[in-house]
Amino acid sequence: MPRNKLRAAAVAMIAAGTAMTACTGGTIYAHYKHTRGWERTDTAIFELPPMAEGGTYSTAVGLRINAGYPFADICLIVDQRAMPGGTTRSDTLYRRLIDSRNRALGNGLNNFQYEFHVGDSRLRKGDTLMVAVRHYMKRETLPGIEDIGVMVTRR
């Protein structure tokens, strides 16, 4: 009898989790820009269209990296500006890409994809968001970075 109760509880939790996931707003913006040798002076700029509704929005930065990337980590500076209010936010992200056993922490086989949560912002209906991403590494040019992207989801 306890197995049936356990099974019923598991089914109920899965159903509740699915219902809560279905209620989230989902991705409203996802765009990548291709690069070949990312210069320190190069800033990837992403301009989102006006928000269809107000709420809390979560921003993430994505990278696609090949085997030519020479470091085990990366440091990114992400600036966000909401308009028309002019609210600005600047974040420095330092993330490991390779573990201590020299295994990539991203998804993929030869090229690896990483996604890093930046933060959440309150935006009003009609607000636009500009996200600028640049690297802050020792080398002026970063080989191995193939694409830089930004994803914004409504929470």
Short mmCIF file of N, CA and C in Angstrom, two decimals:
data_model
loop_
_atom_site.label_atom_id
_atom_site.label_comp_id
_atom_site.label_asym_id
_atom_site.label_seq_id
_atom_site.Cartn_x
_atom_site.Cartn_y
_atom_site.Cartn_z
N MET A 1 0.80 -1.21 0.00
CA MET A 1 0.00 0.00 0.00
C MET A 1 0.84 1.27 0.00
N PRO A 2 1.96 1.35 0.74
CA PRO A 2 2.76 2.56 0.72
C PRO A 2 3.30 2.90 -0.67
N ARG A 3 3.55 1.88 -1.51
CA ARG A 3 4.04 2.15 -2.86
C ARG A 3 3.02 2.92 -3.67
N ASN A 4 1.75 2.56 -3.53
CA ASN A 4 0.69 3.26 -4.27
C ASN A 4 0.59 4.71 -3.83
N LYS A 5 0.71 4.95 -2.51
CA LYS A 5 0.66 6.33 -2.02
C LYS A 5 1.87 7.12 -2.51
N LEU A 6 3.03 6.47 -2.52
CA LEU A 6 4.24 7.13 -3.00
C LEU A 6 4.11 7.46 -4.48
N ARG A 7 3.59 6.50 -5.26
CA ARG A 7 3.41 6.71 -6.69
C ARG A 7 2.41 7.84 -6.94
N ALA A 8 1.31 7.86 -6.17
CA ALA A 8 0.30 8.92 -6.32
C ALA A 8 0.88 10.28 -5.97
N ALA A 9 1.70 10.33 -4.92
CA ALA A 9 2.34 11.60 -4.53
C ALA A 9 3.30 12.07 -5.61
N ALA A 10 4.06 11.14 -6.21
CA ALA A 10 4.99 11.51 -7.28
C ALA A 10 4.25 12.05 -8.49
N VAL A 11 3.16 11.40 -8.86
CA VAL A 11 2.36 11.86 -10.00
C VAL A 11 1.79 13.25 -9.73
N ALA A 12 1.31 13.47 -8.49
CA ALA A 12 0.76 14.78 -8.14
C ALA A 12 1.83 15.87 -8.21
N MET A 13 3.05 15.56 -7.75
CA MET A 13 4.13 16.56 -7.79
C MET A 13 4.53 16.87 -9.23
N ILE A 14 4.57 15.85 -10.07
CA ILE A 14 4.91 16.08 -11.49
C ILE A 14 3.84 16.94 -12.15
N ALA A 15 2.59 16.64 -11.88
CA ALA A 15 1.49 17.43 -12.46
C ALA A 15 1.55 18.88 -11.97
N ALA A 16 1.83 19.08 -10.68
CA ALA A 16 1.92 20.45 -10.15
C ALA A 16 3.10 21.19 -10.77
N GLY A 17 4.22 20.51 -10.92
CA GLY A 17 5.39 21.13 -11.54
C GLY A 17 5.13 21.51 -12.98
N THR A 18 4.44 20.65 -13.70
CA THR A 18 4.10 20.94 -15.09
C THR A 18 3.16 22.13 -15.17
N ALA A 19 2.18 22.19 -14.29
CA ALA A 19 1.24 23.30 -14.29
C ALA A 19 1.94 24.62 -13.98
N MET A 20 2.87 24.61 -13.01
CA MET A 20 3.58 25.86 -12.68
C MET A 20 4.49 26.28 -13.81
N THR A 21 5.13 25.34 -14.48
CA THR A 21 5.99 25.67 -15.61
C THR A 21 5.17 26.25 -16.75
N ALA A 22 4.01 25.72 -16.98
CA ALA A 22 3.16 26.19 -18.08
C ALA A 22 2.67 27.60 -17.85
N CYS A 23 2.64 28.06 -16.61
CA CYS A 23 2.13 29.39 -16.29
C CYS A 23 3.19 30.49 -16.43
N THR A 24 4.45 30.12 -16.60
CA THR A 24 5.47 31.15 -16.74
C THR A 24 5.38 31.75 -18.13
N GLY A 25 5.85 33.00 -18.26
CA GLY A 25 5.71 33.73 -19.51
C GLY A 25 6.56 33.19 -20.64
N GLY A 26 7.68 32.59 -20.34
CA GLY A 26 8.53 32.02 -21.37
C GLY A 26 9.46 33.04 -22.00
N THR A 27 10.19 32.59 -22.97
CA THR A 27 11.20 33.41 -23.64
C THR A 27 10.52 34.43 -24.54
N ILE A 28 10.89 35.70 -24.36
CA ILE A 28 10.35 36.74 -25.23
C ILE A 28 11.40 37.24 -26.22
N TYR A 29 12.69 36.91 -25.95
CA TYR A 29 13.76 37.36 -26.85
C TYR A 29 14.92 36.38 -26.72
N ALA A 30 15.44 35.94 -27.84
CA ALA A 30 16.63 35.09 -27.89
C ALA A 30 17.33 35.36 -29.21
N HIS A 31 18.52 35.91 -29.13
CA HIS A 31 19.25 36.26 -30.34
C HIS A 31 20.74 36.10 -30.11
N TYR A 32 21.44 35.53 -31.10
CA TYR A 32 22.89 35.37 -31.06
C TYR A 32 23.53 36.17 -32.18
N LYS A 33 24.74 36.65 -31.92
CA LYS A 33 25.53 37.34 -32.94
C LYS A 33 26.83 36.56 -33.13
N HIS A 34 27.19 36.36 -34.39
CA HIS A 34 28.40 35.61 -34.71
C HIS A 34 29.64 36.50 -34.58
N THR A 35 30.71 35.90 -34.12
CA THR A 35 31.97 36.63 -34.00
C THR A 35 33.13 35.72 -34.40
N ARG A 36 34.18 36.31 -34.87
CA ARG A 36 35.42 35.58 -35.15
C ARG A 36 36.53 36.35 -34.47
N GLY A 37 36.99 35.85 -33.35
CA GLY A 37 38.01 36.57 -32.60
C GLY A 37 37.40 37.79 -31.95
N TRP A 38 36.91 37.66 -30.77
CA TRP A 38 36.21 38.72 -30.06
C TRP A 38 37.22 39.70 -29.47
N GLU A 39 37.27 40.90 -30.03
CA GLU A 39 38.17 41.95 -29.56
C GLU A 39 37.65 42.55 -28.26
N ARG A 40 38.57 42.99 -27.41
CA ARG A 40 38.14 43.61 -26.15
C ARG A 40 37.32 44.87 -26.40
N THR A 41 37.59 45.54 -27.49
CA THR A 41 36.85 46.77 -27.81
C THR A 41 35.52 46.50 -28.50
N ASP A 42 35.26 45.23 -28.87
CA ASP A 42 33.99 44.87 -29.50
C ASP A 42 32.93 44.65 -28.44
N THR A 43 31.82 45.33 -28.59
CA THR A 43 30.69 45.15 -27.68
C THR A 43 29.52 44.63 -28.49
N ALA A 44 28.99 43.49 -28.05
CA ALA A 44 27.79 42.93 -28.70
C ALA A 44 26.58 43.64 -28.10
N ILE A 45 25.82 44.33 -28.93
CA ILE A 45 24.67 45.09 -28.46
C ILE A 45 23.38 44.45 -28.97
N PHE A 46 22.45 44.25 -28.05
CA PHE A 46 21.16 43.65 -28.35
C PHE A 46 20.08 44.63 -27.92
N GLU A 47 19.20 45.01 -28.86
CA GLU A 47 18.11 45.94 -28.56
C GLU A 47 16.79 45.21 -28.68
N LEU A 48 16.10 45.09 -27.57
CA LEU A 48 14.82 44.38 -27.53
C LEU A 48 13.69 45.31 -27.93
N PRO A 49 12.65 44.76 -28.54
CA PRO A 49 11.48 45.57 -28.87
C PRO A 49 10.73 45.94 -27.59
N PRO A 50 9.81 46.88 -27.67
CA PRO A 50 9.03 47.27 -26.48
C PRO A 50 8.31 46.07 -25.86
N MET A 51 8.26 46.06 -24.54
CA MET A 51 7.62 44.98 -23.81
C MET A 51 6.11 45.03 -24.04
N ALA A 52 5.52 43.88 -24.31
CA ALA A 52 4.07 43.79 -24.53
C ALA A 52 3.31 43.95 -23.22
N GLU A 53 3.94 43.60 -22.11
CA GLU A 53 3.31 43.74 -20.81
C GLU A 53 4.38 43.94 -19.75
N GLY A 54 4.00 44.58 -18.67
CA GLY A 54 4.93 44.81 -17.57
C GLY A 54 5.13 43.56 -16.75
N GLY A 55 6.22 43.55 -15.98
CA GLY A 55 6.48 42.41 -15.12
C GLY A 55 7.96 42.27 -14.83
N THR A 56 8.31 41.13 -14.28
CA THR A 56 9.70 40.82 -13.98
C THR A 56 10.28 40.01 -15.13
N TYR A 57 11.44 40.45 -15.63
CA TYR A 57 12.09 39.80 -16.75
C TYR A 57 13.48 39.36 -16.33
N SER A 58 13.86 38.17 -16.74
CA SER A 58 15.15 37.59 -16.42
C SER A 58 16.04 37.62 -17.65
N THR A 59 17.28 38.09 -17.48
CA THR A 59 18.23 38.18 -18.59
C THR A 59 19.34 37.16 -18.41
N ALA A 60 19.72 36.51 -19.51
CA ALA A 60 20.83 35.56 -19.51
C ALA A 60 21.70 35.85 -20.73
N VAL A 61 22.99 35.55 -20.60
CA VAL A 61 23.94 35.68 -21.70
C VAL A 61 24.34 34.28 -22.12
N GLY A 62 24.39 34.05 -23.42
CA GLY A 62 24.80 32.76 -23.95
C GLY A 62 26.09 32.90 -24.74
N LEU A 63 26.92 31.88 -24.67
CA LEU A 63 28.15 31.82 -25.45
C LEU A 63 28.24 30.47 -26.14
N ARG A 64 28.75 30.48 -27.36
CA ARG A 64 29.08 29.25 -28.07
C ARG A 64 30.58 29.30 -28.32
N ILE A 65 31.27 28.31 -27.80
CA ILE A 65 32.73 28.31 -27.79
C ILE A 65 33.26 27.03 -28.43
N ASN A 66 34.35 27.17 -29.22
CA ASN A 66 34.97 25.97 -29.80
C ASN A 66 36.27 25.64 -29.06
N ALA A 67 36.95 24.60 -29.51
CA ALA A 67 38.16 24.12 -28.83
C ALA A 67 39.32 25.11 -28.88
N GLY A 68 39.22 26.15 -29.71
CA GLY A 68 40.28 27.14 -29.80
C GLY A 68 40.30 28.14 -28.66
N TYR A 69 39.32 28.08 -27.77
CA TYR A 69 39.28 29.03 -26.65
C TYR A 69 40.40 28.67 -25.67
N PRO A 70 41.30 29.61 -25.34
CA PRO A 70 42.51 29.28 -24.59
C PRO A 70 42.40 29.29 -23.06
N PHE A 71 41.25 29.59 -22.49
CA PHE A 71 41.14 29.72 -21.03
C PHE A 71 40.13 28.74 -20.45
N ALA A 72 40.17 28.56 -19.14
CA ALA A 72 39.22 27.70 -18.44
C ALA A 72 38.06 28.50 -17.87
N ASP A 73 38.09 29.81 -18.03
CA ASP A 73 37.04 30.67 -17.49
C ASP A 73 36.86 31.87 -18.39
N ILE A 74 35.90 32.70 -18.03
CA ILE A 74 35.67 33.92 -18.79
C ILE A 74 35.11 34.98 -17.86
N CYS A 75 35.44 36.22 -18.16
CA CYS A 75 34.90 37.36 -17.42
C CYS A 75 34.18 38.26 -18.43
N LEU A 76 32.90 38.50 -18.15
CA LEU A 76 32.07 39.32 -19.03
C LEU A 76 31.52 40.50 -18.26
N ILE A 77 31.35 41.61 -18.96
CA ILE A 77 30.67 42.77 -18.40
C ILE A 77 29.39 42.94 -19.19
N VAL A 78 28.27 42.96 -18.47
CA VAL A 78 26.96 43.06 -19.10
C VAL A 78 26.28 44.32 -18.59
N ASP A 79 26.00 45.24 -19.51
CA ASP A 79 25.31 46.49 -19.17
C ASP A 79 23.90 46.41 -19.74
N GLN A 80 22.91 46.80 -18.92
CA GLN A 80 21.52 46.82 -19.36
C GLN A 80 20.95 48.22 -19.12
N ARG A 81 20.17 48.67 -20.08
CA ARG A 81 19.53 49.98 -19.94
C ARG A 81 18.08 49.86 -20.40
N ALA A 82 17.17 50.19 -19.48
CA ALA A 82 15.73 50.19 -19.79
C ALA A 82 15.32 51.61 -20.14
N MET A 83 14.54 51.74 -21.20
CA MET A 83 14.06 53.04 -21.62
C MET A 83 12.55 53.00 -21.68
N PRO A 84 11.84 54.03 -21.40
CA PRO A 84 12.28 55.41 -21.36
C PRO A 84 12.79 55.85 -19.99
N GLY A 85 12.66 55.06 -18.97
CA GLY A 85 13.06 55.49 -17.63
C GLY A 85 14.55 55.71 -17.46
N GLY A 86 15.37 55.07 -18.31
CA GLY A 86 16.81 55.25 -18.21
C GLY A 86 17.45 54.44 -17.09
N THR A 87 16.74 53.46 -16.54
CA THR A 87 17.31 52.61 -15.50
C THR A 87 18.47 51.82 -16.07
N THR A 88 19.62 51.86 -15.39
CA THR A 88 20.79 51.12 -15.87
C THR A 88 21.24 50.12 -14.82
N ARG A 89 21.88 49.08 -15.32
CA ARG A 89 22.41 48.04 -14.45
C ARG A 89 23.67 47.51 -15.12
N SER A 90 24.73 47.32 -14.34
CA SER A 90 25.97 46.76 -14.87
C SER A 90 26.38 45.59 -13.99
N ASP A 91 26.65 44.45 -14.63
CA ASP A 91 27.05 43.24 -13.92
C ASP A 91 28.35 42.71 -14.49
N THR A 92 29.22 42.21 -13.61
CA THR A 92 30.43 41.53 -14.02
C THR A 92 30.22 40.05 -13.73
N LEU A 93 30.31 39.23 -14.77
CA LEU A 93 30.13 37.79 -14.63
C LEU A 93 31.47 37.10 -14.79
N TYR A 94 31.86 36.33 -13.80
CA TYR A 94 33.06 35.51 -13.88
C TYR A 94 32.60 34.07 -13.80
N ARG A 95 32.80 33.31 -14.86
CA ARG A 95 32.29 31.94 -14.90
C ARG A 95 33.36 30.95 -15.34
N ARG A 96 33.35 29.77 -14.72
CA ARG A 96 34.21 28.66 -15.12
C ARG A 96 33.60 28.01 -16.35
N LEU A 97 34.45 27.64 -17.30
CA LEU A 97 34.00 26.95 -18.50
C LEU A 97 34.52 25.51 -18.54
N ILE A 98 35.64 25.27 -17.85
CA ILE A 98 36.30 23.97 -17.82
C ILE A 98 36.50 23.58 -16.37
N ASP A 99 36.19 22.33 -16.02
CA ASP A 99 36.37 21.90 -14.63
C ASP A 99 37.82 21.48 -14.37
N SER A 100 38.11 21.04 -13.15
CA SER A 100 39.49 20.68 -12.75
C SER A 100 40.01 19.46 -13.50
N ARG A 101 39.13 18.68 -14.10
CA ARG A 101 39.54 17.50 -14.88
C ARG A 101 39.61 17.81 -16.38
N ASN A 102 39.59 19.09 -16.71
CA ASN A 102 39.68 19.57 -18.08
C ASN A 102 38.48 19.16 -18.94
N ARG A 103 37.30 19.09 -18.32
CA ARG A 103 36.06 18.79 -19.03
C ARG A 103 35.22 20.06 -19.13
N ALA A 104 34.66 20.25 -20.32
CA ALA A 104 33.83 21.43 -20.54
C ALA A 104 32.56 21.34 -19.68
N LEU A 105 32.18 22.46 -19.09
CA LEU A 105 30.98 22.52 -18.28
C LEU A 105 29.74 22.88 -19.10
N GLY A 106 29.94 23.18 -20.38
CA GLY A 106 28.82 23.53 -21.25
C GLY A 106 28.27 22.30 -21.94
N ASN A 107 27.26 22.52 -22.76
CA ASN A 107 26.62 21.44 -23.52
C ASN A 107 27.21 21.38 -24.92
N GLY A 108 27.51 20.16 -25.40
CA GLY A 108 28.01 19.98 -26.75
C GLY A 108 29.11 18.95 -26.81
N LEU A 109 29.60 18.71 -28.04
CA LEU A 109 30.67 17.74 -28.24
C LEU A 109 31.97 18.43 -28.64
N ASN A 110 31.96 19.15 -29.76
CA ASN A 110 33.14 19.89 -30.21
C ASN A 110 33.00 21.38 -29.92
N ASN A 111 31.82 21.89 -30.13
CA ASN A 111 31.49 23.26 -29.76
C ASN A 111 30.59 23.18 -28.53
N PHE A 112 30.80 24.11 -27.60
CA PHE A 112 30.06 24.05 -26.34
C PHE A 112 29.23 25.31 -26.16
N GLN A 113 28.03 25.12 -25.66
CA GLN A 113 27.13 26.23 -25.40
C GLN A 113 26.98 26.42 -23.91
N TYR A 114 27.08 27.68 -23.49
CA TYR A 114 26.95 28.06 -22.09
C TYR A 114 25.87 29.11 -21.97
N GLU A 115 25.17 29.10 -20.85
CA GLU A 115 24.19 30.14 -20.57
C GLU A 115 24.39 30.60 -19.13
N PHE A 116 24.50 31.92 -18.96
CA PHE A 116 24.77 32.51 -17.65
C PHE A 116 23.66 33.48 -17.28
N HIS A 117 23.03 33.24 -16.15
CA HIS A 117 21.99 34.15 -15.66
C HIS A 117 22.65 35.46 -15.24
N VAL A 118 22.10 36.57 -15.69
CA VAL A 118 22.62 37.89 -15.34
C VAL A 118 21.84 38.48 -14.18
N GLY A 119 20.53 38.50 -14.29
CA GLY A 119 19.72 39.07 -13.23
C GLY A 119 18.30 39.32 -13.69
N ASP A 120 17.49 39.81 -12.77
CA ASP A 120 16.09 40.11 -13.05
C ASP A 120 15.86 41.61 -13.02
N SER A 121 14.92 42.07 -13.84
CA SER A 121 14.57 43.49 -13.92
C SER A 121 13.06 43.64 -13.96
N ARG A 122 12.58 44.70 -13.33
CA ARG A 122 11.16 45.06 -13.42
C ARG A 122 11.01 46.03 -14.58
N LEU A 123 10.18 45.67 -15.53
CA LEU A 123 9.94 46.53 -16.69
C LEU A 123 8.45 46.78 -16.83
N ARG A 124 8.13 47.96 -17.36
CA ARG A 124 6.73 48.32 -17.59
C ARG A 124 6.37 48.05 -19.05
N LYS A 125 5.07 47.98 -19.28
CA LYS A 125 4.59 47.82 -20.65
C LYS A 125 5.13 48.97 -21.50
N GLY A 126 5.68 48.65 -22.67
CA GLY A 126 6.23 49.66 -23.57
C GLY A 126 7.70 49.95 -23.35
N ASP A 127 8.29 49.51 -22.22
CA ASP A 127 9.73 49.71 -22.01
C ASP A 127 10.52 48.91 -23.03
N THR A 128 11.65 49.44 -23.43
CA THR A 128 12.59 48.71 -24.26
C THR A 128 13.83 48.43 -23.42
N LEU A 129 14.59 47.43 -23.81
CA LEU A 129 15.78 47.05 -23.07
C LEU A 129 16.93 46.92 -24.04
N MET A 130 18.07 47.54 -23.70
CA MET A 130 19.29 47.41 -24.47
C MET A 130 20.29 46.67 -23.59
N VAL A 131 20.88 45.60 -24.14
CA VAL A 131 21.86 44.80 -23.41
C VAL A 131 23.16 44.83 -24.19
N ALA A 132 24.25 45.21 -23.52
CA ALA A 132 25.57 45.27 -24.14
C ALA A 132 26.50 44.30 -23.41
N VAL A 133 27.21 43.45 -24.17
CA VAL A 133 28.08 42.43 -23.60
C VAL A 133 29.49 42.62 -24.17
N ARG A 134 30.47 42.64 -23.27
CA ARG A 134 31.88 42.70 -23.70
C ARG A 134 32.70 41.82 -22.76
N HIS A 135 33.85 41.39 -23.25
CA HIS A 135 34.69 40.56 -22.40
C HIS A 135 35.72 41.42 -21.67
N TYR A 136 36.19 40.89 -20.54
CA TYR A 136 37.21 41.57 -19.76
C TYR A 136 38.27 40.54 -19.38
N MET A 137 39.00 40.11 -20.42
CA MET A 137 40.04 39.10 -20.25
C MET A 137 41.41 39.71 -20.51
N LYS A 138 42.47 38.97 -20.16
CA LYS A 138 43.83 39.47 -20.32
C LYS A 138 44.20 39.69 -21.78
N ARG A 139 43.75 38.82 -22.65
CA ARG A 139 44.07 38.95 -24.07
C ARG A 139 43.14 39.96 -24.73
N GLU A 140 43.68 40.72 -25.63
CA GLU A 140 42.88 41.69 -26.38
C GLU A 140 41.88 40.99 -27.29
N THR A 141 42.32 39.88 -27.91
CA THR A 141 41.46 39.13 -28.82
C THR A 141 41.25 37.74 -28.26
N LEU A 142 39.98 37.33 -28.15
CA LEU A 142 39.65 36.00 -27.66
C LEU A 142 39.31 35.09 -28.83
N PRO A 143 40.20 34.15 -29.16
CA PRO A 143 39.84 33.17 -30.18
C PRO A 143 38.89 32.13 -29.58
N GLY A 144 38.14 31.47 -30.43
CA GLY A 144 37.29 30.37 -29.97
C GLY A 144 35.88 30.77 -29.59
N ILE A 145 35.60 32.05 -29.46
CA ILE A 145 34.23 32.49 -29.18
C ILE A 145 33.53 32.61 -30.53
N GLU A 146 32.54 31.77 -30.76
CA GLU A 146 31.86 31.78 -32.05
C GLU A 146 30.62 32.66 -32.07
N ASP A 147 29.84 32.62 -30.98
CA ASP A 147 28.59 33.38 -30.92
C ASP A 147 28.38 33.92 -29.52
N ILE A 148 27.76 35.08 -29.47
CA ILE A 148 27.39 35.73 -28.21
C ILE A 148 25.89 35.99 -28.31
N GLY A 149 25.17 35.65 -27.26
CA GLY A 149 23.73 35.82 -27.33
C GLY A 149 23.13 36.36 -26.05
N VAL A 150 21.89 36.80 -26.16
CA VAL A 150 21.12 37.28 -25.02
C VAL A 150 19.73 36.64 -25.09
N MET A 151 19.28 36.16 -23.94
CA MET A 151 17.96 35.59 -23.82
C MET A 151 17.23 36.33 -22.69
N VAL A 152 15.99 36.71 -22.95
CA VAL A 152 15.18 37.39 -21.93
C VAL A 152 13.88 36.61 -21.80
N THR A 153 13.53 36.28 -20.57
CA THR A 153 12.30 35.55 -20.30
C THR A 153 11.45 36.32 -19.31
N ARG A 154 10.15 36.19 -19.46
CA ARG A 154 9.23 36.81 -18.51
C ARG A 154 8.98 35.81 -17.41
N ARG A 155 9.08 36.26 -16.18
CA ARG A 155 8.94 35.35 -15.03
C ARG A 155 7.54 35.37 -14.49
#
